[in-house]
Amino acid sequence: MSLHSIFGEEEQSLYKVKTHAKGPIGALPLTAQMLEDSPSGDLFGLTQNVGMGWEPKDLLGKQVLILGTKGGIRDYDGSPIALGYHTGHWEVDLLMIEAAKEIRERNGVPFAGFVSDPCDGRSQGTLGMFDSFPFRNDAAIVYRRLIRSLPTRRAVIGVATCDKGLPAMMIALAGMHDLPTIIVPGGVTLPPTVGEDAGKIQTIGARFANKEISLKEAAELGCVACATPGGGCQFLGTAATAQVVAEALGLAITHSALAPSGQPIWAEMARQSARAVLEMEKNKTTTKDIITDKAIENAMVVHAAFGGSTNLLLHIPAIAHAAKCKIPTVEDWVRINKKTPRLVSVLPNGPDNHPTVRVFLAGGVPEVMLHLRKLGLLHEDVLTVTGNTLGENLDWWEHSERRAQIRKRLIDADGIHPDEVIMNPIKARERGLTSTVTFPTGNIAPEGSVIKSTSIDPSRVEEDGVYRHTGVAKIFTSEKSAIKAIKTGGIVAGDIMVVMGGGPSGTGMEETYQLTSALKYLPFGKYVSLITDARFSGVSTGACIGHVGPEALGGGPIGKLRDGDVIEIIVDCYKLTGSVNFVGTKDARVSIEEATKILTIREPHPDLKPHQDLPDDTRLWAALQAVSGGTWRGSVYDTDRIIEVLEAGMKAMEKEKEKEQV
């Protein structure tokens, strides 16, 4: 490379550099009291506001901060100048614009800031996954710092969509106890008229390797899967579930989750949300009035009724921690899942794989809540960002023109009756919809584990509602080696795959959808079980047991398993109980009690170690969240606990130093 190739022949006009400018016309609306009492930052802020082009006469309106996960750069016609990481944040700025216009029309002063977010789909199977879960904590910290760094803001609007950006935004806003805050869910993308959804399309590599599809099919299907440019994926994965949870918490307005990105009803939602947050500010309603223990339980109930992503088991406790609410325990999740029927037929759980836009048109979150209220499962007295209680919101929804028109549109557009997508409990039971999540324990997972039992292939569940699989383990100490085995014939029907070292200390608790999706769409996959200390995508299905605790690198028994070990899995999909136990080897079966003793004295697998490319940032995150209670407390940062441990460690080190000097 030469300097000429960089600079070339420059235009002479480039050298005509101006050295001063006239500045904005007018005067700041200052008073003597402002000059005497206001901090210099407030005064200088006004100078900067007019410097950016704001009219001096409009400076003193209520300031509202709009935070978004916007990524990429779109031209004025919407075409890409620079790509974002994913469709979920590609159109978020349009929602921010609508909210800002509404605030301005009401004499407010909108501000905007951005913290873009990664895409779990883009980073599946790559080193990028090592930053995925830790990003959530980092982003929440940055959002909070941005909020505090604009001390004149009177309210905050968070606009976000996907797997880590939306949970991070909810955690950040939950921590703003004394501010009015509101979430604007970023919506969903549409499915292709002919083609596959964004979940299934992530398996084209595994299906091609197993000769299930041709190169031409893979290329053509891959091209059309994201049928519209904005919004989260079309299935009820982590992105869509997070939107549902935001509304269920009362932190988003009624019927805002899962709106189709880019459409008028989606844009109107942003304007409605702006009006709502201004009313909250006027009425002195703040986040601590919205996010309460009852609101957290409502979110858990709605999560169960939707059959949502297991990743929310990591995010809802973190939201509760930020809000200073009671943190849900495994026992709480079990209790709620046992009493709450699953009512929604949606990708990836079925029984009919409707895309998320159909759930929105069937009535979305408030429609599901109408059924739940009849069962007495909701706290209807909680306050929401509409300024009304949940019960009042549902009263309005039940008789609203919006409900009638939106449900009619689903029939007209797709020929699908809304009650086929969101069912009443009796119909749901008749269709075989079972509760969502089971938490197996056993000598492999003494602290617990998670399986989306509702998504086990029905043909593999026995008549009594129990999934049973006893088989020989094939051990993998990396996801890379596991997916290679799937692609090259190393996994066959009847195998139990164990992928260890995928917890926080090994990979940042990577998401292993690359494995679960391959098993789902390969003909022998439903006869294979997977056990891991990593986590799964919200679109994962099958007999996949994750979040195994303790993690392998934390001394967990899962890290002591070997090829040839026999593992017994029992999951009762009706009673929501389960176990996952090592029961000896294929040459020597033993009782569970004896097997537990064997695991206790075994050494960890010789190949078990943190991934060699694990970033220092992620290693620090893993240590901090472990001290704070680990994944079952939401992988949060418990500041008091961290400081306590650091101080104890420093004192211990001082004592050791004193001993050495003696």
XYZ file of C-alpha atoms in Angstrom, residues 65-70 88-89 91-97 99 113-115 117 143 156-162 165-166 169 173 182-187 266 269-270 273:
42
model
C -34.190 9.808 27.246
C -34.816 7.179 24.555
C -32.338 4.306 24.637
C -32.196 1.798 21.807
C -30.303 -1.204 20.530
C -30.058 0.184 16.988
C -33.817 -7.320 15.316
C -32.029 -4.000 15.674
C -35.359 -0.863 12.304
C -35.270 0.043 16.000
C -34.376 3.649 15.173
C -37.749 4.027 13.400
C -39.509 3.306 16.682
C -37.207 5.756 18.453
C -38.053 8.413 15.868
C -41.429 8.146 20.129
C -28.583 6.990 22.936
C -27.653 3.627 21.473
C -26.001 0.452 22.702
C -26.446 -5.792 20.616
C -27.474 1.696 29.878
C -36.655 6.836 30.088
C -37.947 4.829 27.122
C -36.103 1.618 26.232
C -36.495 0.278 22.687
C -35.113 -3.228 22.184
C -35.902 -6.545 20.579
C -33.576 -9.489 20.809
C -30.389 -6.403 24.114
C -33.930 -6.595 25.478
C -32.613 -3.058 28.723
C -34.663 0.013 33.633
C -41.165 2.008 29.783
C -40.173 -0.699 27.296
C -41.059 -0.544 23.600
C -40.629 -4.094 22.219
C -38.970 -3.959 18.816
C -41.283 -6.472 17.160
C -45.850 -1.256 15.223
C -47.030 1.480 19.534
C -43.980 3.729 19.957
C -45.607 4.338 24.698
